[in-house]
Structures are given as C-alpha cells and as structure tokens.
Amino acid sequence: MGHEGQPWESAVTRRSLIVRAVSGGVALTALGACGGGGAATTKTDAPPLKTRKGGMLRIGVSGGGAQDTLDAHKGTTDADYARITQLYDRLAEYDRDNKLRLALAEELTPSKGATSWTVRLRDGVTFHDGKPLTADDVIYSLQRITDPKDPKNAAASLTLVDLKGMRKLDDRTVRIPMTGPMVDFPDQMTRLTAAIVPRGYDPKHPIGTGPFKFESISPGQQSVFTKNPSYWRDGGAHVDGVTIINFADDTARVDALLGGQVEAITNLPAAQISAIAANRALQVLNSKTGAWQPFTMRVDKAPFDDVRVRQAFRLIVDRPQMVKQVLSGNGTVGNDLYARNDPAYASDLPQRAQDLAQAKSLLAKAGHAGLTVELVTAPVFQGAVEGAQVFAQQAKGAGVDVKIRKLDSATFYGPNYLKWAFSQDFWYSNYYLVQAAQATMPGAAYNETHWSDPRWTKLVQEARGEIDDARRKELLHEAQQIEYDQGGYIVWSFSNQIDATSAKVTGFETSANGIPLTDYGFRGVQFVA
C-alpha cells in the first residue's frame, strides 16, 4: 500500500553518505533547504504570484472509510497518510528528489560498523501542547512502534534496535544500540509511520510536532486541522488550517475540484489530464516517481505456490500496453523489481516482455492449463481497477480466465487485506532495504505475497550490516535476482503521480517520492491574492 518514504549534496547518493559516515565516524547533519523536484508540471512555470496569508485549504483525497485513523504509527490508506503528515514529524525524511535529509534530528551519528546510532535532536522543537521534544520522546516512540503486544506498521523495520539498551545521554541526545550492524537506520526512520510522539501519547487526542494541530475527524468523511503557530520549521504554515475530505469515487473527487468544493485533489485519473490541463482555473501536477502498483501473488497459496504459475503470470503482461492504456502513458515500464531509485537497483536484468506461448507452456507443465483465478481489486490508486481489467483481457491470450472482484477501498484494506491470493496494491518510492523491511522480510507488516526465501533473507540481512558500497550492491543484486526469478510481485510499471489543483492556490511542487500533492506538504501552500 502507499505505504511508505535532508538535503545532502546532490552529487552524492544517500547510501554512500551513510557509509562514509559509518566508515569515518562522521555525523550526518542537516544542510540547507530542499532541492528541486522530480518532473515538470503539465503547465509551464509562471511568474511568481501575489499571495496572501491565511485561509482554509480544502483537500480531496482518495479512499478512506470507517477505519480512518489519526494514530501516528498505524496509517494504512492514502487518507491516513495525508492526516499523519500534518500532525507529526520524523527524525529524517525524503526531500522531493527522493534524497535523505534530517528532520527532527539535528545529527544522526553511527558508531564504527553501525552497531549503534546516536540521535541529536534539534533545539527548540515543541509539541502541540507546548512541551519540548526530548530524548525521552524518541525512546518512547520507538518502544511504542515495536511493542510486542501491539506492533505497529514500522516494527519490522526496527527489529535490529536493542530497545532495552537505548540510553538518554542528555535531554536532546539518545544512543540507540543495535543487535547487529544497521547502516539503513536513517532510511528506516523516514517512514511516514515512524513519527516521533510525546510520552503518554493518546491517538484519540493526537499531539505531535507537525505544522498543523488536530481539530476534528468524521471517519470516512473529513478531518480538520488548524495551524500550529509554534512550528519549528522557518515560516511555519501559510494557511490557517486544512480540511481533508475523503472521496471513495474518482468522479466525485474530480467533480469537487471542478465545482470549487476543494482546492486540490490527489490521484487525478490519467484520462482526465487533458481536460483539467485545458481549464484555466485548474492545474495538473504530474511527477515522475519511483512509485509502483503491483499485482500481488501469494507464494504460499495455490495456484501461486508453484513458481511456474508466477512466472507465467509475469509473462502474460504486456507492460507497454498497460502503461499506455491504464496510465495514458504517464509511467515507465517495470521489470518485476521495486526500488528503481536505489543505486543498487538491478537495472541490468533482462526486461521481461509478454510471451503468451511460454506462459501457456508453464501453466500446462504446472497442471493449470485453462486456469481460472479471482483478482481482487479496488480504487486504491489511479488506474487500479482499469489495470485489473486490462490484465484480465491480456490473460485470455494464455487461456487464463480472470474473474475480477471489485471492492471499495475500506473493505479492501479491512480484515482480509494481506489474505487475498491474487490482488493489487500501491507503494510510494522506497530504497530496497526500506521496502524489504516493509513488505518482503519475514514478519514484515505488509508481506502481501507471503514471500519467504531463506537465501534471499540471508542476503538482505547481510546487506543491512554491510558498510562497503560495492559489496552491499553485490548482495542486493543477488537478492533481486532471486525475486526476479521467483518472487510474488508483478511490477508492471513505475507510475507518475498525477494530482490536480485550483489556480487559486500556489506552492504545490512535483516530487519523485510518489506521495501525492508534494508529499502532503500543505504547509507550503498559499492562496493567490
């Protein structure tokens, strides 16, 4: 799911900076403001507009329902992430170029070999109730995320953290030991659900350090947030508040923008781009990203417990046709591997192409000629349902009958989520180790394919502790080869993130992260005067 992601010098990769810090014992420190974004917007840049402070910003987001949450550590849907981002901050985050930068942390310093990390917090940061952010809050947050009786979404990312060994060195400094080397600790702390909350945190009355404070929520309908006047970042929020409105239906969301009921919407259907771009009162925000929307095959459940069936289904897909038809060309062909922005991405593996004859042969050898399967889908991202329909048509060429079961987003992410044998999902841009911790490692919160391969797991675990760039890349390349050959994902594309805004507001920019509306960065938006 859209589950999740400062500025460093642009010529240096995130991971190499971490490794340099590990090797040389140098602290990772925050530099200047964010750099440029991913792709140009659909409309050309205009001269700076006159703006005004204040106003209530209304945002239409896709999905959400009765299970909507404000819990900093339990977000699941697009709407959850939109709310979480307004209320909370993390130790580190991704900038719009998908590069790591520090947030609440002023320094992240590894020990030699990355067997521990020392976190130095920024001075002067306060929670919404006025209490200062301290090292105790960092310790509490990590303990809450990894509570064995109630593990939260990011728990699997932090399995190497020695929770009992964490030590407060002073009010702004905490030392976090690991049970093994962990070079990717800063990366793991960028997760949207790895936010820092105050001791005694109550998600029913949420308090964070974010740019907006909680006002009210009506699950499945809308949530309201007001400006945090004491926000720690320079300038704070420009608007007085934000109302986030849920829309389960694409048409209703677009109509709300057209009718002036909202100033911006997430996940504009690709088929609507031309119409919105032609409307002078509206703007399209089109970002090239590393986000991906896979078909998911459970490797532990028939018929997908046979690797030949998984290989056949990957050969069924006509990827260029999918990108053209489902995304209207607003995407890049995928190759059944995630994390394309990672320097270790295995870009040299052969591009998989449609081969219906080979798919038929593999299915026959597996005893599944004339196979019928159910594909569970929901409008969880732009083009999801359309993608299911196109796949079903393509599968006929291999003699496979795909029965589509369409659900609403709330039901899709309900109690049966992660149980579907054949389904879909959506993910924002992540580096390989971060994505693996979320979705493919044993115990991962979102192991939707139920992937479990001992050799692959050993390689990833070794890579997490490898401080040498070249050696870590070798390990991850071998791991990707295994997923490429045997995995349960069909990664058919990396899609552009397409949103739309009213011309009455400015400040939204493109982002390579795949998170809608400038990574839900509503604090930077202003109304045009």
mmCIF file of N, CA and C in Angstrom, residues 22-128:
data_model
loop_
_atom_site.group_PDB
_atom_site.id
_atom_site.type_symbol
_atom_site.label_atom_id
_atom_site.label_comp_id
_atom_site.label_asym_id
_atom_site.label_seq_id
_atom_site.Cartn_x
_atom_site.Cartn_y
_atom_site.Cartn_z
ATOM 1 N N VAL A 22 29.611 6.011 8.441
ATOM 2 C CA VAL A 22 29.950 4.818 9.195
ATOM 3 C C VAL A 22 31.456 4.602 9.193
ATOM 4 N N SER A 23 32.057 4.707 8.026
ATOM 5 C CA SER A 23 33.475 4.416 7.906
ATOM 6 C C SER A 23 34.336 5.436 8.635
ATOM 7 N N GLY A 24 33.927 6.701 8.568
ATOM 8 C CA GLY A 24 34.771 7.733 9.130
ATOM 9 C C GLY A 24 34.321 8.265 10.463
ATOM 10 N N GLY A 25 33.184 7.742 10.975
ATOM 11 C CA GLY A 25 32.696 8.206 12.264
ATOM 12 C C GLY A 25 32.191 9.632 12.201
ATOM 13 N N VAL A 26 31.722 10.072 11.035
ATOM 14 C CA VAL A 26 31.272 11.445 10.852
ATOM 15 C C VAL A 26 29.769 11.519 11.058
ATOM 16 N N ALA A 27 29.299 12.536 11.755
ATOM 17 C CA ALA A 27 27.856 12.692 11.963
ATOM 18 C C ALA A 27 27.180 13.110 10.671
ATOM 19 N N LEU A 28 25.944 12.630 10.486
ATOM 20 C CA LEU A 28 25.118 13.104 9.373
ATOM 21 C C LEU A 28 24.369 14.317 9.888
ATOM 22 N N THR A 29 24.577 15.463 9.280
ATOM 23 C CA THR A 29 23.970 16.683 9.789
ATOM 24 C C THR A 29 23.087 17.319 8.753
ATOM 25 N N ALA A 30 22.120 18.091 9.223
ATOM 26 C CA ALA A 30 21.190 18.744 8.313
ATOM 27 C C ALA A 30 21.879 19.877 7.582
ATOM 28 N N LEU A 31 21.587 19.992 6.282
ATOM 29 C CA LEU A 31 22.135 21.081 5.483
ATOM 30 C C LEU A 31 21.031 22.094 5.212
ATOM 31 N N GLY A 32 21.011 22.662 3.990
ATOM 32 C CA GLY A 32 20.060 23.730 3.697
ATOM 33 C C GLY A 32 18.693 23.255 3.309
ATOM 34 N N ALA A 33 17.990 24.063 2.539
ATOM 35 C CA ALA A 33 16.610 23.773 2.169
ATOM 36 C C ALA A 33 16.557 22.746 1.062
ATOM 37 N N CYS A 34 15.349 22.254 0.814
ATOM 38 C CA CYS A 34 15.166 21.193 -0.181
ATOM 39 C C CYS A 34 15.580 21.652 -1.563
ATOM 40 N N GLY A 35 16.019 20.673 -2.357
ATOM 41 C CA GLY A 35 16.344 20.933 -3.745
ATOM 42 C C GLY A 35 15.129 20.817 -4.619
ATOM 43 N N GLY A 36 15.347 20.769 -5.933
ATOM 44 C CA GLY A 36 14.252 20.714 -6.882
ATOM 45 C C GLY A 36 13.553 19.388 -6.879
ATOM 46 N N GLY A 37 12.385 19.338 -7.555
ATOM 47 C CA GLY A 37 11.547 18.153 -7.557
ATOM 48 C C GLY A 37 11.795 17.258 -8.726
ATOM 49 N N GLY A 38 10.857 16.295 -8.906
ATOM 50 C CA GLY A 38 11.051 15.256 -9.902
ATOM 51 C C GLY A 38 10.847 15.718 -11.327
ATOM 52 N N ALA A 39 9.599 15.951 -11.739
ATOM 53 C CA ALA A 39 9.312 16.272 -13.123
ATOM 54 C C ALA A 39 8.609 17.610 -13.212
ATOM 55 N N ALA A 40 8.590 18.166 -14.404
ATOM 56 C CA ALA A 40 7.899 19.434 -14.596
ATOM 57 C C ALA A 40 6.403 19.227 -14.526
ATOM 58 N N THR A 41 5.668 20.254 -14.103
ATOM 59 C CA THR A 41 4.219 20.176 -14.115
ATOM 60 C C THR A 41 3.731 20.211 -15.551
ATOM 61 N N THR A 42 2.466 19.865 -15.723
ATOM 62 C CA THR A 42 1.915 19.846 -17.069
ATOM 63 C C THR A 42 1.907 21.252 -17.661
ATOM 64 N N LYS A 43 1.606 22.262 -16.827
ATOM 65 C CA LYS A 43 1.610 23.631 -17.314
ATOM 66 C C LYS A 43 2.972 24.261 -17.059
ATOM 67 N N THR A 44 3.365 25.176 -17.915
ATOM 68 C CA THR A 44 4.677 25.808 -17.777
ATOM 69 C C THR A 44 4.706 26.706 -16.548
ATOM 70 N N ASP A 45 5.901 26.892 -16.007
ATOM 71 C CA ASP A 45 6.051 27.740 -14.836
ATOM 72 C C ASP A 45 5.674 29.178 -15.181
ATOM 73 N N ALA A 46 4.948 29.804 -14.277
ATOM 74 C CA ALA A 46 4.503 31.180 -14.474
ATOM 75 C C ALA A 46 5.296 32.097 -13.551
ATOM 76 N N PRO A 47 5.266 33.417 -13.804
ATOM 77 C CA PRO A 47 5.936 34.352 -12.903
ATOM 78 C C PRO A 47 5.360 34.215 -11.495
ATOM 79 N N PRO A 48 6.138 34.591 -10.470
ATOM 80 C CA PRO A 48 5.649 34.498 -9.096
ATOM 81 C C PRO A 48 4.318 35.220 -8.920
ATOM 82 N N LEU A 49 3.423 34.594 -8.215
ATOM 83 C CA LEU A 49 2.099 35.167 -7.998
ATOM 84 C C LEU A 49 2.056 35.929 -6.683
ATOM 85 N N LYS A 50 1.182 36.927 -6.622
ATOM 86 C CA LYS A 50 0.939 37.596 -5.356
ATOM 87 C C LYS A 50 0.085 36.684 -4.495
ATOM 88 N N THR A 51 0.499 36.504 -3.273
ATOM 89 C CA THR A 51 -0.192 35.579 -2.392
ATOM 90 C C THR A 51 -0.658 36.277 -1.125
ATOM 91 N N ARG A 52 -1.499 35.604 -0.395
ATOM 92 C CA ARG A 52 -1.977 36.133 0.879
ATOM 93 C C ARG A 52 -1.857 35.055 1.942
ATOM 94 N N LYS A 53 -1.642 35.462 3.150
ATOM 95 C CA LYS A 53 -1.590 34.529 4.273
ATOM 96 C C LYS A 53 -3.018 34.154 4.669
ATOM 97 N N GLY A 54 -3.126 33.003 5.321
ATOM 98 C CA GLY A 54 -4.412 32.607 5.872
ATOM 99 C C GLY A 54 -5.288 31.835 4.900
ATOM 100 N N GLY A 55 -6.505 31.579 5.323
ATOM 101 C CA GLY A 55 -7.461 30.817 4.537
ATOM 102 C C GLY A 55 -7.480 29.359 4.961
ATOM 103 N N MET A 56 -8.582 28.692 4.647
ATOM 104 C CA MET A 56 -8.744 27.277 4.984
ATOM 105 C C MET A 56 -8.579 26.457 3.712
ATOM 106 N N LEU A 57 -7.543 25.641 3.656
ATOM 107 C CA LEU A 57 -7.239 24.829 2.487
ATOM 108 C C LEU A 57 -8.050 23.540 2.542
ATOM 109 N N ARG A 58 -8.746 23.236 1.437
ATOM 110 C CA ARG A 58 -9.574 22.028 1.382
ATOM 111 C C ARG A 58 -8.965 21.052 0.368
ATOM 112 N N ILE A 59 -8.717 19.838 0.829
ATOM 113 C CA ILE A 59 -8.038 18.828 0.018
ATOM 114 C C ILE A 59 -8.938 17.604 -0.144
ATOM 115 N N GLY A 60 -9.114 17.144 -1.383
ATOM 116 C CA GLY A 60 -9.857 15.927 -1.643
ATOM 117 C C GLY A 60 -8.903 14.766 -1.843
ATOM 118 N N VAL A 61 -8.999 13.735 -0.991
ATOM 119 C CA VAL A 61 -8.109 12.590 -1.079
ATOM 120 C C VAL A 61 -8.896 11.332 -1.427
ATOM 121 N N SER A 62 -8.219 10.388 -2.049
ATOM 122 C CA SER A 62 -8.870 9.146 -2.437
ATOM 123 C C SER A 62 -8.915 8.172 -1.274
ATOM 124 N N GLY A 63 -9.981 7.378 -1.237
ATOM 125 C CA GLY A 63 -10.071 6.306 -0.259
ATOM 126 C C GLY A 63 -10.477 6.768 1.120
ATOM 127 N N GLY A 64 -10.190 5.905 2.098
ATOM 128 C CA GLY A 64 -10.586 6.162 3.471
ATOM 129 C C GLY A 64 -11.944 5.550 3.772
ATOM 130 N N GLY A 65 -12.282 5.495 5.056
ATOM 131 C CA GLY A 65 -13.556 4.916 5.454
ATOM 132 C C GLY A 65 -13.691 4.894 6.957
ATOM 133 N N ALA A 66 -14.510 3.981 7.447
ATOM 134 C CA ALA A 66 -14.803 3.913 8.877
ATOM 135 C C ALA A 66 -13.559 3.627 9.713
ATOM 136 N N GLN A 67 -12.525 3.022 9.078
ATOM 137 C CA GLN A 67 -11.298 2.688 9.810
ATOM 138 C C GLN A 67 -10.266 3.816 9.781
ATOM 139 N N ASP A 68 -10.630 4.988 9.306
ATOM 140 C CA ASP A 68 -9.701 6.121 9.273
ATOM 141 C C ASP A 68 -9.043 6.299 10.641
ATOM 142 N N THR A 69 -7.746 6.551 10.632
ATOM 143 C CA THR A 69 -7.022 6.684 11.896
ATOM 144 C C THR A 69 -6.185 7.953 11.930
ATOM 145 N N LEU A 70 -5.950 8.422 13.149
ATOM 146 C CA LEU A 70 -5.033 9.529 13.399
ATOM 147 C C LEU A 70 -3.768 9.035 14.085
ATOM 148 N N ASP A 71 -3.707 7.733 14.323
ATOM 149 C CA ASP A 71 -2.560 7.147 15.022
ATOM 150 C C ASP A 71 -1.293 7.332 14.196
ATOM 151 N N ALA A 72 -0.298 7.914 14.802
ATOM 152 C CA ALA A 72 0.956 8.214 14.098
ATOM 153 C C ALA A 72 1.635 6.976 13.546
ATOM 154 N N HIS A 73 1.338 5.816 14.117
ATOM 155 C CA HIS A 73 2.082 4.602 13.783
ATOM 156 C C HIS A 73 1.232 3.526 13.123
ATOM 157 N N LYS A 74 -0.021 3.864 12.743
ATOM 158 C CA LYS A 74 -0.910 2.836 12.213
ATOM 159 C C LYS A 74 -1.544 3.183 10.873
ATOM 160 N N GLY A 75 -1.086 4.199 10.186
ATOM 161 C CA GLY A 75 -1.686 4.576 8.918
ATOM 162 C C GLY A 75 -1.648 3.468 7.888
ATOM 163 N N THR A 76 -2.701 3.384 7.075
ATOM 164 C CA THR A 76 -2.807 2.347 6.061
ATOM 165 C C THR A 76 -3.171 2.906 4.695
ATOM 166 N N THR A 77 -4.074 3.868 4.650
ATOM 167 C CA THR A 77 -4.609 4.366 3.389
ATOM 168 C C THR A 77 -4.007 5.709 3.000
ATOM 169 N N ASP A 78 -4.295 6.109 1.766
ATOM 170 C CA ASP A 78 -3.908 7.418 1.267
ATOM 171 C C ASP A 78 -4.375 8.515 2.220
ATOM 172 N N ALA A 79 -5.624 8.412 2.663
ATOM 173 C CA ALA A 79 -6.185 9.428 3.548
ATOM 174 C C ALA A 79 -5.484 9.432 4.906
ATOM 175 N N ASP A 80 -5.136 8.254 5.425
ATOM 176 C CA ASP A 80 -4.405 8.187 6.694
ATOM 177 C C ASP A 80 -3.084 8.934 6.594
ATOM 178 N N TYR A 81 -2.352 8.709 5.518
ATOM 179 C CA TYR A 81 -1.043 9.340 5.364
ATOM 180 C C TYR A 81 -1.158 10.855 5.222
ATOM 181 N N ALA A 82 -2.229 11.304 4.576
ATOM 182 C CA ALA A 82 -2.444 12.744 4.455
ATOM 183 C C ALA A 82 -2.626 13.378 5.831
ATOM 184 N N ARG A 83 -3.377 12.708 6.702
ATOM 185 C CA ARG A 83 -3.598 13.243 8.052
ATOM 186 C C ARG A 83 -2.318 13.173 8.888
ATOM 187 N N ILE A 84 -1.658 12.014 8.852
ATOM 188 C CA ILE A 84 -0.460 11.818 9.663
ATOM 189 C C ILE A 84 0.598 12.877 9.361
ATOM 190 N N THR A 85 0.739 13.215 8.088
ATOM 191 C CA THR A 85 1.792 14.156 7.691
ATOM 192 C C THR A 85 1.550 15.554 8.238
ATOM 193 N N GLN A 86 0.294 15.909 8.483
ATOM 194 C CA GLN A 86 0.008 17.235 9.038
ATOM 195 C C GLN A 86 0.340 17.305 10.526
ATOM 196 N N LEU A 87 0.198 16.173 11.219
ATOM 197 C CA LEU A 87 0.297 16.177 12.674
ATOM 198 C C LEU A 87 1.692 15.884 13.224
ATOM 199 N N TYR A 88 2.477 15.104 12.496
ATOM 200 C CA TYR A 88 3.705 14.556 13.070
ATOM 201 C C TYR A 88 4.920 14.779 12.171
ATOM 202 N N ASP A 89 6.097 14.650 12.789
ATOM 203 C CA ASP A 89 7.369 14.686 12.072
ATOM 204 C C ASP A 89 8.182 13.450 12.446
ATOM 205 N N ARG A 90 9.210 13.164 11.633
ATOM 206 C CA ARG A 90 10.099 12.030 11.869
ATOM 207 C C ARG A 90 11.522 12.523 12.079
ATOM 208 N N LEU A 91 12.396 11.627 12.463
ATOM 209 C CA LEU A 91 13.794 12.013 12.646
ATOM 210 C C LEU A 91 14.422 12.414 11.320
ATOM 211 N N ALA A 92 14.045 11.729 10.254
ATOM 212 C CA ALA A 92 14.565 12.010 8.918
ATOM 213 C C ALA A 92 13.426 11.856 7.917
ATOM 214 N N GLU A 93 13.651 12.329 6.703
ATOM 215 C CA GLU A 93 12.609 12.280 5.678
ATOM 216 C C GLU A 93 13.249 12.336 4.303
ATOM 217 N N TYR A 94 12.430 12.145 3.275
ATOM 218 C CA TYR A 94 12.900 12.286 1.898
ATOM 219 C C TYR A 94 12.554 13.675 1.387
ATOM 220 N N ASP A 95 13.480 14.314 0.670
ATOM 221 C CA ASP A 95 13.122 15.553 0.007
ATOM 222 C C ASP A 95 12.431 15.213 -1.320
ATOM 223 N N ARG A 96 12.114 16.219 -2.102
ATOM 224 C CA ARG A 96 11.321 15.982 -3.312
ATOM 225 C C ARG A 96 12.106 15.248 -4.401
ATOM 226 N N ASP A 97 13.426 15.162 -4.250
ATOM 227 C CA ASP A 97 14.246 14.411 -5.194
ATOM 228 C C ASP A 97 14.513 12.990 -4.704
ATOM 229 N N ASN A 98 13.755 12.571 -3.651
ATOM 230 C CA ASN A 98 13.912 11.235 -3.089
ATOM 231 C C ASN A 98 15.290 11.057 -2.467
ATOM 232 N N LYS A 99 15.828 12.134 -1.901
ATOM 233 C CA LYS A 99 17.101 12.103 -1.182
ATOM 234 C C LYS A 99 16.828 12.265 0.313
ATOM 235 N N LEU A 100 17.675 11.663 1.113
ATOM 236 C CA LEU A 100 17.512 11.707 2.565
ATOM 237 C C LEU A 100 17.940 13.060 3.129
ATOM 238 N N ARG A 101 17.152 13.566 4.071
ATOM 239 C CA ARG A 101 17.551 14.756 4.821
ATOM 240 C C ARG A 101 17.058 14.596 6.253
ATOM 241 N N LEU A 102 17.672 15.295 7.162
ATOM 242 C CA LEU A 102 17.287 15.225 8.562
ATOM 243 C C LEU A 102 16.073 16.109 8.815
ATOM 244 N N ALA A 103 15.270 15.731 9.794
ATOM 245 C CA ALA A 103 14.078 16.494 10.162
ATOM 246 C C ALA A 103 14.183 16.851 11.643
ATOM 247 N N LEU A 104 13.556 16.070 12.521
ATOM 248 C CA LEU A 104 13.663 16.359 13.954
ATOM 249 C C LEU A 104 15.074 16.122 14.479
ATOM 250 N N ALA A 105 15.801 15.248 13.827
ATOM 251 C CA ALA A 105 17.189 15.009 14.223
ATOM 252 C C ALA A 105 18.090 16.101 13.660
ATOM 253 N N GLU A 106 18.977 16.598 14.491
ATOM 254 C CA GLU A 106 19.994 17.546 14.061
ATOM 255 C C GLU A 106 21.228 16.795 13.581
ATOM 256 N N GLU A 107 21.453 15.632 14.181
ATOM 257 C CA GLU A 107 22.547 14.755 13.785
ATOM 258 C C GLU A 107 22.115 13.307 13.969
ATOM 259 N N LEU A 108 22.593 12.454 13.082
ATOM 260 C CA LEU A 108 22.469 11.008 13.234
ATOM 261 C C LEU A 108 23.879 10.448 13.051
ATOM 262 N N THR A 109 24.472 9.992 14.136
ATOM 263 C CA THR A 109 25.877 9.604 14.115
ATOM 264 C C THR A 109 26.019 8.108 14.375
ATOM 265 N N PRO A 110 26.580 7.363 13.424
ATOM 266 C CA PRO A 110 26.768 5.925 13.653
ATOM 267 C C PRO A 110 28.078 5.644 14.378
ATOM 268 N N SER A 111 28.103 4.539 15.101
ATOM 269 C CA SER A 111 29.355 4.049 15.643
ATOM 270 C C SER A 111 30.116 3.354 14.519
ATOM 271 N N LYS A 112 31.340 2.979 14.762
ATOM 272 C CA LYS A 112 32.093 2.224 13.780
ATOM 273 C C LYS A 112 31.382 0.895 13.525
ATOM 274 N N GLY A 113 31.085 0.621 12.262
ATOM 275 C CA GLY A 113 30.370 -0.602 11.927
ATOM 276 C C GLY A 113 28.868 -0.485 12.047
ATOM 277 N N ALA A 114 28.365 0.698 12.425
ATOM 278 C CA ALA A 114 26.917 0.956 12.513
ATOM 279 C C ALA A 114 26.210 -0.006 13.459
ATOM 280 N N THR A 115 26.863 -0.357 14.561
ATOM 281 C CA THR A 115 26.222 -1.208 15.557
ATOM 282 C C THR A 115 25.443 -0.379 16.580
ATOM 283 N N SER A 116 25.553 0.935 16.484
ATOM 284 C CA SER A 116 24.700 1.829 17.265
ATOM 285 C C SER A 116 24.635 3.175 16.547
ATOM 286 N N TRP A 117 23.576 3.936 16.844
ATOM 287 C CA TRP A 117 23.414 5.279 16.289
ATOM 288 C C TRP A 117 23.114 6.245 17.430
ATOM 289 N N THR A 118 23.711 7.419 17.367
ATOM 290 C CA THR A 118 23.420 8.470 18.338
ATOM 291 C C THR A 118 22.584 9.540 17.669
ATOM 292 N N VAL A 119 21.431 9.831 18.256
ATOM 293 C CA VAL A 119 20.493 10.819 17.727
ATOM 294 C C VAL A 119 20.624 12.103 18.536
ATOM 295 N N ARG A 120 20.894 13.190 17.865
ATOM 296 C CA ARG A 120 20.929 14.511 18.489
ATOM 297 C C ARG A 120 19.745 15.296 17.942
ATOM 298 N N LEU A 121 18.817 15.702 18.816
ATOM 299 C CA LEU A 121 17.600 16.381 18.385
ATOM 300 C C LEU A 121 17.826 17.878 18.193
ATOM 301 N N ARG A 122 17.015 18.459 17.340
ATOM 302 C CA ARG A 122 17.042 19.913 17.166
ATOM 303 C C ARG A 122 16.636 20.602 18.467
ATOM 304 N N ASP A 123 17.170 21.764 18.682
ATOM 305 C CA ASP A 123 16.833 22.556 19.860
ATOM 306 C C ASP A 123 15.578 23.374 19.580
ATOM 307 N N GLY A 124 14.734 23.521 20.584
ATOM 308 C CA GLY A 124 13.592 24.422 20.474
ATOM 309 C C GLY A 124 12.339 23.832 19.850
ATOM 310 N N VAL A 125 12.322 22.530 19.540
ATOM 311 C CA VAL A 125 11.129 21.913 18.970
ATOM 312 C C VAL A 125 10.152 21.592 20.098
ATOM 313 N N THR A 126 8.888 21.966 19.899
ATOM 314 C CA THR A 126 7.859 21.690 20.902
ATOM 315 C C THR A 126 6.693 20.933 20.281
ATOM 316 N N PHE A 127 5.987 20.192 21.127
ATOM 317 C CA PHE A 127 4.767 19.524 20.704
ATOM 318 C C PHE A 127 3.615 20.529 20.692
ATOM 319 N N HIS A 128 2.492 20.098 20.165
ATOM 320 C CA HIS A 128 1.331 20.991 20.045
ATOM 321 C C HIS A 128 0.852 21.523 21.391
#
